[in-house]
GROMACS .gro file of N, CA and C in nm:
model
  480
    1MET      N    1   0.076  -0.138   0.016
    1MET     CA    2   0.039   0.006   0.002
    1MET      C    3   0.101   0.123  -0.006
    2HIS      N    4   0.049   0.214  -0.089
    2HIS     CA    5   0.128   0.336  -0.078
    2HIS      C    6   0.113   0.425   0.038
    3LYS      N    7   0.191   0.495   0.040
    3LYS     CA    8   0.155   0.609   0.189
    3LYS      C    9   0.019   0.676   0.166
    4LEU      N   10  -0.039   0.676   0.272
    4LEU     CA   11  -0.206   0.725   0.260
    4LEU      C   12  -0.169   0.891   0.250
    5ASP      N   13  -0.227   0.982   0.204
    5ASP     CA   14  -0.278   1.083   0.144
    5ASP      C   15  -0.396   1.144   0.209
    6ARG      N   16  -0.405   1.263   0.208
    6ARG     CA   17  -0.551   1.332   0.289
    6ARG      C   18  -0.679   1.267   0.229
    7TYR      N   19  -0.654   1.218   0.111
    7TYR     CA   20  -0.788   1.176   0.036
    7TYR      C   21  -0.805   1.046   0.102
    8ASP      N   22  -0.738   0.929   0.082
    8ASP     CA   23  -0.724   0.777   0.152
    8ASP      C   24  -0.790   0.866   0.315
    9LEU      N   25  -0.762   0.910   0.390
    9LEU     CA   26  -0.770   0.938   0.536
    9LEU      C   27  -0.907   1.004   0.551
   10LYS      N   28  -0.948   1.090   0.473
   10LYS     CA   29  -1.081   1.105   0.425
   10LYS      C   30  -1.175   1.029   0.440
   11ILE      N   31  -1.136   0.927   0.327
   11ILE     CA   32  -1.223   0.813   0.304
   11ILE      C   33  -1.248   0.725   0.418
   12LEU      N   34  -1.120   0.661   0.484
   12LEU     CA   35  -1.165   0.590   0.589
   12LEU      C   36  -1.220   0.636   0.699
   13ARG      N   37  -1.221   0.802   0.737
   13ARG     CA   38  -1.299   0.819   0.825
   13ARG      C   39  -1.451   0.842   0.815
   14ILE      N   40  -1.473   0.917   0.661
   14ILE     CA   41  -1.621   0.897   0.618
   14ILE      C   42  -1.653   0.740   0.633
   15LEU      N   43  -1.590   0.638   0.578
   15LEU     CA   44  -1.645   0.501   0.573
   15LEU      C   45  -1.664   0.465   0.708
   16ALA      N   46  -1.575   0.476   0.828
   16ALA     CA   47  -1.567   0.452   0.941
   16ALA      C   48  -1.730   0.525   1.021
   17GLU      N   49  -1.748   0.616   0.993
   17GLU     CA   50  -1.890   0.678   1.017
   17GLU      C   51  -1.973   0.630   0.974
   18GLU      N   52  -2.011   0.627   0.828
   18GLU     CA   53  -2.117   0.562   0.731
   18GLU      C   54  -2.059   0.483   0.671
   19GLY      N   55  -2.061   0.366   0.688
   19GLY     CA   56  -2.013   0.251   0.572
   19GLY      C   57  -2.131   0.249   0.444
   20ARG      N   58  -2.218   0.312   0.494
   20ARG     CA   59  -2.344   0.292   0.348
   20ARG      C   60  -2.351   0.425   0.291
   21THR      N   61  -2.248   0.503   0.282
   21THR     CA   62  -2.257   0.604   0.196
   21THR      C   63  -2.267   0.575   0.056
   22THR      N   64  -2.285   0.666  -0.041
   22THR     CA   65  -2.339   0.610  -0.193
   22THR      C   66  -2.156   0.638  -0.223
   23LYS      N   67  -2.156   0.595  -0.373
   23LYS     CA   68  -1.994   0.606  -0.397
   23LYS      C   69  -2.043   0.762  -0.455
   24SER      N   70  -2.124   0.794  -0.505
   24SER     CA   71  -2.113   0.955  -0.546
   24SER      C   72  -2.099   1.063  -0.408
   25ALA      N   73  -2.165   1.029  -0.305
   25ALA     CA   74  -2.172   1.107  -0.186
   25ALA      C   75  -2.002   1.115  -0.115
   26LEU      N   76  -1.953   1.005  -0.134
   26LEU     CA   77  -1.821   0.976  -0.084
   26LEU      C   78  -1.731   1.058  -0.184
   27ALA      N   79  -1.764   1.049  -0.326
   27ALA     CA   80  -1.651   1.119  -0.421
   27ALA      C   81  -1.676   1.296  -0.360
   28GLU      N   82  -1.780   1.335  -0.327
   28GLU     CA   83  -1.822   1.460  -0.352
   28GLU      C   84  -1.788   1.466  -0.187
   29ALA      N   85  -1.772   1.452  -0.094
   29ALA     CA   86  -1.713   1.477   0.022
   29ALA      C   87  -1.574   1.490   0.032
   30ILE      N   88  -1.499   1.376  -0.063
   30ILE     CA   89  -1.357   1.419  -0.055
   30ILE      C   90  -1.293   1.492  -0.188
   31ASN      N   91  -1.430   1.557  -0.260
   31ASN     CA   92  -1.372   1.661  -0.379
   31ASN      C   93  -1.279   1.576  -0.497
   32LEU      N   94  -1.340   1.464  -0.515
   32LEU     CA   95  -1.299   1.380  -0.629
   32LEU      C   96  -1.429   1.338  -0.710
   33SER      N   97  -1.381   1.248  -0.859
   33SER     CA   98  -1.494   1.230  -0.912
   33SER      C   99  -1.520   1.076  -0.869
   34VAL      N  100  -1.633   1.020  -0.917
   34VAL     CA  101  -1.651   0.891  -0.851
   34VAL      C  102  -1.572   0.779  -0.893
   35THR      N  103  -1.505   0.768  -1.009
   35THR     CA  104  -1.415   0.640  -1.023
   35THR      C  105  -1.257   0.646  -0.966
   36PRO      N  106  -1.204   0.778  -0.971
   36PRO     CA  107  -1.086   0.769  -0.870
   36PRO      C  108  -1.110   0.747  -0.726
   37ALA      N  109  -1.240   0.817  -0.654
   37ALA     CA  110  -1.278   0.804  -0.529
   37ALA      C  111  -1.280   0.625  -0.456
   38TRP      N  112  -1.363   0.567  -0.602
   38TRP     CA  113  -1.377   0.430  -0.556
   38TRP      C  114  -1.267   0.343  -0.601
   39GLU      N  115  -1.155   0.410  -0.689
   39GLU     CA  116  -1.052   0.318  -0.669
   39GLU      C  117  -0.964   0.343  -0.563
   40ARG      N  118  -0.994   0.438  -0.482
   40ARG     CA  119  -0.882   0.394  -0.368
   40ARG      C  120  -0.976   0.339  -0.278
   41VAL      N  121  -1.110   0.330  -0.240
   41VAL     CA  122  -1.169   0.282  -0.178
   41VAL      C  123  -1.149   0.145  -0.182
   42ARG      N  124  -1.095   0.063  -0.302
   42ARG     CA  125  -1.088  -0.044  -0.357
   42ARG      C  126  -0.948  -0.102  -0.309
   43LYS      N  127  -0.846   0.006  -0.328
   43LYS     CA  128  -0.731  -0.016  -0.285
   43LYS      C  129  -0.690  -0.036  -0.115
   44LEU      N  130  -0.772   0.041  -0.052
   44LEU     CA  131  -0.784   0.037   0.109
   44LEU      C  132  -0.822  -0.084   0.147
   45GLU      N  133  -0.917  -0.139   0.056
   45GLU     CA  134  -1.001  -0.307   0.110
   45GLU      C  135  -0.875  -0.339   0.077
   46ALA      N  136  -0.849  -0.380  -0.051
   46ALA     CA  137  -0.709  -0.470  -0.099
   46ALA      C  138  -0.602  -0.455   0.001
   47ALA      N  139  -0.573  -0.329   0.074
   47ALA     CA  140  -0.464  -0.324   0.164
   47ALA      C  141  -0.488  -0.394   0.301
   48GLY      N  142  -0.619  -0.415   0.319
   48GLY     CA  143  -0.662  -0.459   0.466
   48GLY      C  144  -0.670  -0.355   0.554
   49LEU      N  145  -0.694  -0.219   0.498
   49LEU     CA  146  -0.676  -0.111   0.629
   49LEU      C  147  -0.886  -0.117   0.629
   50ILE      N  148  -0.943  -0.137   0.518
   50ILE     CA  149  -1.123  -0.150   0.537
   50ILE      C  150  -1.137  -0.328   0.560
   51LYS      N  151  -1.157  -0.350   0.678
   51LYS     CA  152  -1.200  -0.478   0.718
   51LYS      C  153  -1.314  -0.525   0.663
   52GLY      N  154  -1.425  -0.450   0.640
   52GLY     CA  155  -1.555  -0.531   0.598
   52GLY      C  156  -1.660  -0.391   0.659
   53TYR      N  157  -1.783  -0.413   0.624
   53TYR     CA  158  -1.875  -0.324   0.650
   53TYR      C  159  -2.006  -0.407   0.743
   54ARG      N  160  -2.061  -0.354   0.829
   54ARG     CA  161  -2.153  -0.434   0.883
   54ARG      C  162  -2.263  -0.303   0.946
   55ALA      N  163  -2.385  -0.366   1.011
   55ALA     CA  164  -2.497  -0.292   1.056
   55ALA      C  165  -2.442  -0.292   1.218
   56GLN      N  166  -2.478  -0.200   1.276
   56GLN     CA  167  -2.464  -0.196   1.414
   56GLN      C  168  -2.596  -0.208   1.480
   57ILE      N  169  -2.619  -0.341   1.521
   57ILE     CA  170  -2.738  -0.380   1.565
   57ILE      C  171  -2.732  -0.348   1.735
   58ASP      N  172  -2.838  -0.276   1.774
   58ASP     CA  173  -2.884  -0.270   1.938
   58ASP      C  174  -2.952  -0.407   1.973
   59TRP      N  175  -2.864  -0.508   2.030
   59TRP     CA  176  -2.930  -0.631   2.041
   59TRP      C  177  -2.970  -0.616   2.194
   60GLY      N  178  -2.964  -0.529   2.279
   60GLY     CA  179  -3.034  -0.492   2.385
   60GLY      C  180  -3.189  -0.442   2.359
   61ALA      N  181  -3.199  -0.412   2.226
   61ALA     CA  182  -3.352  -0.391   2.221
   61ALA      C  183  -3.418  -0.494   2.188
   62LEU      N  184  -3.316  -0.577   2.141
   62LEU     CA  185  -3.436  -0.700   2.092
   62LEU      C  186  -3.462  -0.808   2.198
   63PHE      N  187  -3.324  -0.820   2.261
   63PHE     CA  188  -3.346  -0.935   2.362
   63PHE      C  189  -3.270  -0.876   2.506
   64LYS      N  190  -3.318  -0.952   2.570
   64LYS     CA  191  -3.295  -0.895   2.738
   64LYS      C  192  -3.149  -0.983   2.763
   65SER      N  193  -3.053  -0.878   2.770
   65SER     CA  194  -2.910  -0.954   2.798
   65SER      C  195  -2.834  -0.846   2.885
   66GLN      N  196  -2.717  -0.915   2.975
   66GLN     CA  197  -2.626  -0.874   3.047
   66GLN      C  198  -2.487  -0.836   3.004
   67GLN      N  199  -2.454  -0.722   3.001
   67GLN     CA  200  -2.316  -0.725   2.927
   67GLN      C  201  -2.222  -0.731   3.122
   68VAL      N  202  -2.100  -0.761   3.071
   68VAL     CA  203  -1.995  -0.831   3.181
   68VAL      C  204  -1.877  -0.796   3.112
   69LEU      N  205  -1.845  -0.688   3.186
   69LEU     CA  206  -1.660  -0.678   3.174
   69LEU      C  207  -1.575  -0.771   3.252
   70VAL      N  208  -1.491  -0.803   3.200
   70VAL     CA  209  -1.410  -0.908   3.274
   70VAL      C  210  -1.250  -0.889   3.256
   71GLU      N  211  -1.171  -0.845   3.374
   71GLU     CA  212  -1.064  -0.850   3.340
   71GLU      C  213  -0.973  -0.996   3.423
   72ILE      N  214  -0.919  -1.056   3.309
   72ILE     CA  215  -0.818  -1.202   3.325
   72ILE      C  216  -0.655  -1.203   3.333
   73THR      N  217  -0.597  -1.277   3.406
   73THR     CA  218  -0.482  -1.250   3.426
   73THR      C  219  -0.444  -1.419   3.427
   74LEU      N  220  -0.357  -1.465   3.341
   74LEU     CA  221  -0.310  -1.571   3.293
   74LEU      C  222  -0.205  -1.619   3.403
   75ALA      N  223  -0.193  -1.727   3.459
   75ALA     CA  224  -0.097  -1.765   3.517
   75ALA      C  225   0.011  -1.814   3.483
   76ARG      N  226   0.076  -1.819   3.318
   76ARG     CA  227   0.173  -1.825   3.262
   76ARG      C  228   0.178  -1.773   3.151
   77HIS      N  229   0.269  -1.690   3.119
   77HIS     CA  230   0.270  -1.627   2.986
   77HIS      C  231   0.338  -1.649   2.859
   78THR      N  232   0.337  -1.775   2.865
   78THR     CA  233   0.417  -1.847   2.724
   78THR      C  234   0.351  -1.804   2.599
   79ALA      N  235   0.401  -1.850   2.498
   79ALA     CA  236   0.355  -1.764   2.366
   79ALA      C  237   0.210  -1.886   2.327
   80GLN      N  238   0.228  -2.007   2.375
   80GLN     CA  239   0.148  -2.106   2.334
   80GLN      C  240   0.021  -2.096   2.436
   81ASP      N  241   0.039  -2.057   2.578
   81ASP     CA  242  -0.052  -2.075   2.674
   81ASP      C  243  -0.129  -1.942   2.636
   82MET      N  244  -0.084  -1.803   2.568
   82MET     CA  245  -0.175  -1.696   2.522
   82MET      C  246  -0.225  -1.758   2.383
   83ARG      N  247  -0.184  -1.803   2.316
   83ARG     CA  248  -0.247  -1.818   2.207
   83ARG      C  249  -0.366  -1.924   2.228
   84ARG      N  250  -0.342  -2.032   2.306
   84ARG     CA  251  -0.440  -2.100   2.305
   84ARG      C  252  -0.589  -1.997   2.376
   85PHE      N  253  -0.568  -1.941   2.500
   85PHE     CA  254  -0.641  -1.863   2.544
   85PHE      C  255  -0.733  -1.767   2.434
   86GLU      N  256  -0.630  -1.690   2.399
   86GLU     CA  257  -0.704  -1.622   2.278
   86GLU      C  258  -0.772  -1.665   2.158
   87GLU      N  259  -0.739  -1.802   2.118
   87GLU     CA  260  -0.817  -1.871   2.010
   87GLU      C  261  -0.928  -1.920   2.091
   88ARG      N  262  -0.938  -1.932   2.209
   88ARG     CA  263  -1.068  -1.980   2.282
   88ARG      C  264  -1.189  -1.858   2.281
   89LEU      N  265  -1.149  -1.754   2.316
   89LEU     CA  266  -1.222  -1.645   2.355
   89LEU      C  267  -1.249  -1.571   2.205
   90ALA      N  268  -1.151  -1.604   2.101
   90ALA     CA  269  -1.213  -1.534   1.994
   90ALA      C  270  -1.293  -1.615   1.896
   91SER      N  271  -1.320  -1.744   1.982
   91SER     CA  272  -1.413  -1.832   1.915
   91SER      C  273  -1.543  -1.838   1.992
   92ALA      N  274  -1.553  -1.788   2.101
   92ALA     CA  275  -1.661  -1.780   2.195
   92ALA      C  276  -1.744  -1.658   2.129
   93PRO      N  277  -1.907  -1.707   2.098
   93PRO     CA  278  -2.003  -1.626   2.082
   93PRO      C  279  -2.064  -1.514   2.172
   94GLU      N  280  -1.976  -1.563   2.276
   94GLU     CA  281  -2.047  -1.504   2.397
   94GLU      C  282  -1.917  -1.341   2.449
   95ILE      N  283  -1.851  -1.370   2.334
   95ILE     CA  284  -1.734  -1.223   2.374
   95ILE      C  285  -1.774  -1.177   2.273
   96ALA      N  286  -1.810  -0.988   2.319
   96ALA     CA  287  -1.809  -0.908   2.223
   96ALA      C  288  -1.672  -0.872   2.192
   97PHE      N  289  -1.594  -0.847   2.289
   97PHE     CA  290  -1.438  -0.807   2.222
   97PHE      C  291  -1.359  -0.835   2.320
   98CYS      N  292  -1.232  -0.868   2.319
   98CYS     CA  293  -1.136  -0.869   2.406
   98CYS      C  294  -1.008  -0.817   2.348
   99TYR      N  295  -0.970  -0.756   2.443
   99TYR     CA  296  -0.844  -0.697   2.411
   99TYR      C  297  -0.700  -0.740   2.513
  100ALA      N  298  -0.576  -0.768   2.468
  100ALA     CA  299  -0.484  -0.784   2.519
  100ALA      C  300  -0.407  -0.656   2.566
  101THR      N  301  -0.387  -0.656   2.726
  101THR     CA  302  -0.363  -0.522   2.771
  101THR      C  303  -0.232  -0.533   2.841
  102GLY      N  304  -0.165  -0.419   2.881
  102GLY     CA  305  -0.033  -0.412   2.964
  102GLY      C  306  -0.089  -0.373   3.065
  103GLY      N  307   0.013  -0.406   3.192
  103GLY     CA  308  -0.028  -0.327   3.324
  103GLY      C  309  -0.072  -0.435   3.404
  104GLY      N  310  -0.173  -0.414   3.502
  104GLY     CA  311  -0.217  -0.503   3.576
  104GLY      C  312  -0.297  -0.635   3.559
  105VAL      N  313  -0.324  -0.633   3.425
  105VAL     CA  314  -0.419  -0.771   3.380
  105VAL      C  315  -0.372  -0.798   3.222
  106ASP      N  316  -0.372  -0.941   3.187
  106ASP     CA  317  -0.350  -0.939   3.088
  106ASP      C  318  -0.460  -0.935   2.972
  107TYR      N  319  -0.581  -0.960   3.014
  107TYR     CA  320  -0.674  -0.955   2.870
  107TYR      C  321  -0.809  -0.841   2.950
  108LEU      N  322  -0.891  -0.775   2.867
  108LEU     CA  323  -1.003  -0.714   2.918
  108LEU      C  324  -1.116  -0.747   2.817
  109ALA      N  325  -1.245  -0.829   2.855
  109ALA     CA  326  -1.316  -0.899   2.788
  109ALA      C  327  -1.480  -0.833   2.804
  110MET      N  328  -1.537  -0.816   2.703
  110MET     CA  329  -1.691  -0.762   2.728
  110MET      C  330  -1.767  -0.929   2.718
  111VAL      N  331  -1.823  -0.975   2.776
  111VAL     CA  332  -1.910  -1.097   2.748
  111VAL      C  333  -2.065  -1.029   2.776
  112ARG      N  334  -2.141  -1.100   2.657
  112ARG     CA  335  -2.278  -1.079   2.635
  112ARG      C  336  -2.360  -1.190   2.703
  113ALA      N  337  -2.409  -1.198   2.800
  113ALA     CA  338  -2.499  -1.307   2.831
  113ALA      C  339  -2.649  -1.274   2.852
  114ARG      N  340  -2.738  -1.386   2.882
  114ARG     CA  341  -2.875  -1.379   2.890
  114ARG      C  342  -2.879  -1.299   3.046
  115ASP      N  343  -2.796  -1.345   3.124
  115ASP     CA  344  -2.831  -1.302   3.271
  115ASP      C  345  -2.707  -1.362   3.343
  116ILE      N  346  -2.684  -1.290   3.509
  116ILE     CA  347  -2.548  -1.340   3.545
  116ILE      C  348  -2.507  -1.454   3.564
  117ASP      N  349  -2.659  -1.552   3.566
  117ASP     CA  350  -2.626  -1.724   3.581
  117ASP      C  351  -2.552  -1.752   3.449
  118HIS      N  352  -2.598  -1.739   3.358
  118HIS     CA  353  -2.568  -1.757   3.220
  118HIS      C  354  -2.380  -1.695   3.190
  119TYR      N  355  -2.357  -1.605   3.264
  119TYR     CA  356  -2.210  -1.549   3.239
  119TYR      C  357  -2.144  -1.603   3.345
  120GLN      N  358  -2.200  -1.682   3.452
  120GLN     CA  359  -2.109  -1.756   3.553
  120GLN      C  360  -2.096  -1.915   3.485
  121ARG      N  361  -2.196  -1.934   3.424
  121ARG     CA  362  -2.160  -2.078   3.322
  121ARG      C  363  -2.066  -2.086   3.248
  122PHE      N  364  -2.050  -1.984   3.151
  122PHE     CA  365  -1.956  -1.925   3.065
  122PHE      C  366  -1.835  -1.910   3.129
  123ILE      N  367  -1.803  -1.853   3.227
  123ILE     CA  368  -1.680  -1.840   3.271
  123ILE      C  369  -1.623  -1.977   3.353
  124ASP      N  370  -1.711  -2.044   3.449
  124ASP     CA  371  -1.713  -2.171   3.492
  124ASP      C  372  -1.645  -2.314   3.361
  125GLN      N  373  -1.721  -2.264   3.270
  125GLN     CA  374  -1.657  -2.330   3.156
  125GLN      C  375  -1.532  -2.335   3.093
  126LEU      N  376  -1.467  -2.164   3.097
  126LEU     CA  377  -1.347  -2.167   3.087
  126LEU      C  378  -1.288  -2.212   3.164
  127LEU      N  379  -1.294  -2.197   3.296
  127LEU     CA  380  -1.214  -2.242   3.406
  127LEU      C  381  -1.184  -2.407   3.398
  128LEU      N  382  -1.306  -2.475   3.328
  128LEU     CA  383  -1.281  -2.620   3.335
  128LEU      C  384  -1.206  -2.657   3.246
  129GLU      N  385  -1.204  -2.566   3.097
  129GLU     CA  386  -1.099  -2.596   3.049
  129GLU      C  387  -0.964  -2.564   3.035
  130ASP      N  388  -0.954  -2.544   3.150
  130ASP     CA  389  -0.775  -2.508   3.178
  130ASP      C  390  -0.695  -2.425   3.068
  131LEU      N  391  -0.759  -2.323   3.076
  131LEU     CA  392  -0.712  -2.235   2.992
  131LEU      C  393  -0.581  -2.149   3.047
  132GLY      N  394  -0.533  -2.171   3.160
  132GLY     CA  395  -0.423  -2.116   3.234
  132GLY      C  396  -0.497  -1.991   3.301
  133ILE      N  397  -0.607  -1.992   3.306
  133ILE     CA  398  -0.680  -1.826   3.362
  133ILE      C  399  -0.644  -1.828   3.530
  134GLU      N  400  -0.542  -1.723   3.596
  134GLU     CA  401  -0.500  -1.736   3.708
  134GLU      C  402  -0.643  -1.660   3.806
  135ARG      N  403  -0.688  -1.547   3.749
  135ARG     CA  404  -0.799  -1.487   3.821
  135ARG      C  405  -0.883  -1.399   3.726
  136TYR      N  406  -0.974  -1.359   3.792
  136TYR     CA  407  -1.076  -1.274   3.684
  136TYR      C  408  -1.145  -1.191   3.768
  137PHE      N  409  -1.181  -1.080   3.727
  137PHE     CA  410  -1.246  -0.999   3.804
  137PHE      C  411  -1.373  -0.942   3.710
  138THR      N  412  -1.498  -0.970   3.809
  138THR     CA  413  -1.606  -0.921   3.709
  138THR      C  414  -1.678  -0.801   3.722
  139TYR      N  415  -1.703  -0.746   3.643
  139TYR     CA  416  -1.767  -0.555   3.628
  139TYR      C  417  -1.913  -0.607   3.569
  140ILE      N  418  -2.012  -0.577   3.632
  140ILE     CA  419  -2.163  -0.579   3.585
  140ILE      C  420  -2.198  -0.421   3.509
  141VAL      N  421  -2.193  -0.446   3.399
  141VAL     CA  422  -2.253  -0.300   3.330
  141VAL      C  423  -2.361  -0.265   3.369
  142THR      N  424  -2.383  -0.127   3.393
  142THR     CA  425  -2.512  -0.099   3.488
  142THR      C  426  -2.569   0.028   3.356
  143LYS      N  427  -2.493   0.068   3.250
  143LYS     CA  428  -2.558   0.159   3.196
  143LYS      C  429  -2.449   0.191   3.073
  144THR      N  430  -2.488   0.228   2.938
  144THR     CA  431  -2.402   0.226   2.822
  144THR      C  432  -2.377   0.371   2.812
  145ILE      N  433  -2.286   0.426   2.834
  145ILE     CA  434  -2.271   0.566   2.803
  145ILE      C  435  -2.229   0.611   2.635
  146LYS      N  436  -2.143   0.521   2.599
  146LYS     CA  437  -2.085   0.523   2.461
  146LYS      C  438  -2.042   0.412   2.396
  147THR      N  439  -2.064   0.378   2.280
  147THR     CA  440  -2.039   0.247   2.191
  147THR      C  441  -1.967   0.282   2.049
  148ASP      N  442  -1.962   0.398   2.014
  148ASP     CA  443  -1.924   0.449   1.892
  148ASP      C  444  -1.799   0.437   1.871
  149GLU      N  445  -1.769   0.343   1.785
  149GLU     CA  446  -1.617   0.260   1.742
  149GLU      C  447  -1.585   0.326   1.600
  150GLY      N  448  -1.687   0.379   1.529
  150GLY     CA  449  -1.654   0.473   1.431
  150GLY      C  450  -1.597   0.615   1.405
  151SER      N  451  -1.636   0.687   1.493
  151SER     CA  452  -1.559   0.796   1.482
  151SER      C  453  -1.444   0.804   1.521
  152VAL      N  454  -1.361   0.910   1.504
  152VAL     CA  455  -1.233   0.928   1.496
  152VAL      C  456  -1.145   1.039   1.498
  153PRO      N  457  -1.109   1.100   1.617
  153PRO     CA  458  -1.094   1.204   1.656
  153PRO      C  459  -0.991   1.277   1.537
  154ALA      N  460  -1.027   1.420   1.487
  154ALA     CA  461  -0.939   1.491   1.380
  154ALA      C  462  -0.804   1.495   1.409
  155GLU      N  463  -0.784   1.519   1.525
  155GLU     CA  464  -0.634   1.534   1.569
  155GLU      C  465  -0.536   1.403   1.564
  156LEU      N  466  -0.628   1.283   1.564
  156LEU     CA  467  -0.543   1.142   1.541
  156LEU      C  468  -0.485   1.119   1.386
  157ILE      N  469  -0.594   1.198   1.313
  157ILE     CA  470  -0.508   1.191   1.188
  157ILE      C  471  -0.473   1.317   1.147
  158ALA      N  472  -0.476   1.419   1.196
  158ALA     CA  473  -0.424   1.548   1.129
  158ALA      C  474  -0.293   1.559   1.087
  159ASP      N  475  -0.203   1.494   1.149
  159ASP     CA  476  -0.052   1.485   1.147
  159ASP      C  477   0.007   1.398   1.028
  160GLN      N  478  -0.094   1.283   0.971
  160GLN     CA  479  -0.046   1.224   0.884
  160GLN      C  480  -0.052   1.240   0.747
   0.00000   0.00000   0.00000
């Protein structure tokens, strides 16, 4: 991939905020004609910078559920232990997101469960699978303040 220019960065910012924008609206927003704008989108996709497009569903409006944040620390930090743990969480439909972190804990994950009992059964299953979990701390989400993953602060890309 070539070095990103201001057009590429604008495209990424626009698509992150509104993935369903039309080709013509995108071209107009970045001040290019449709064909060159869309060629840039295809290059960004081919380079892996655009991973995909999807709808943000408010599952909570459809189904009663409980969101739980979990801090997880592993007993051992070998590449094999971490890979096995990460692969297991990546394949679990209950996991909304999981981040490896530096600092006091190894991972921070969001679990979506029907209720607290469902969450605890999920955690118990992970413990039974001997994934090397040394300890975990549970935080019940009581209110969602913001979940927007699409917006990017202008300052973040201003110096690019």
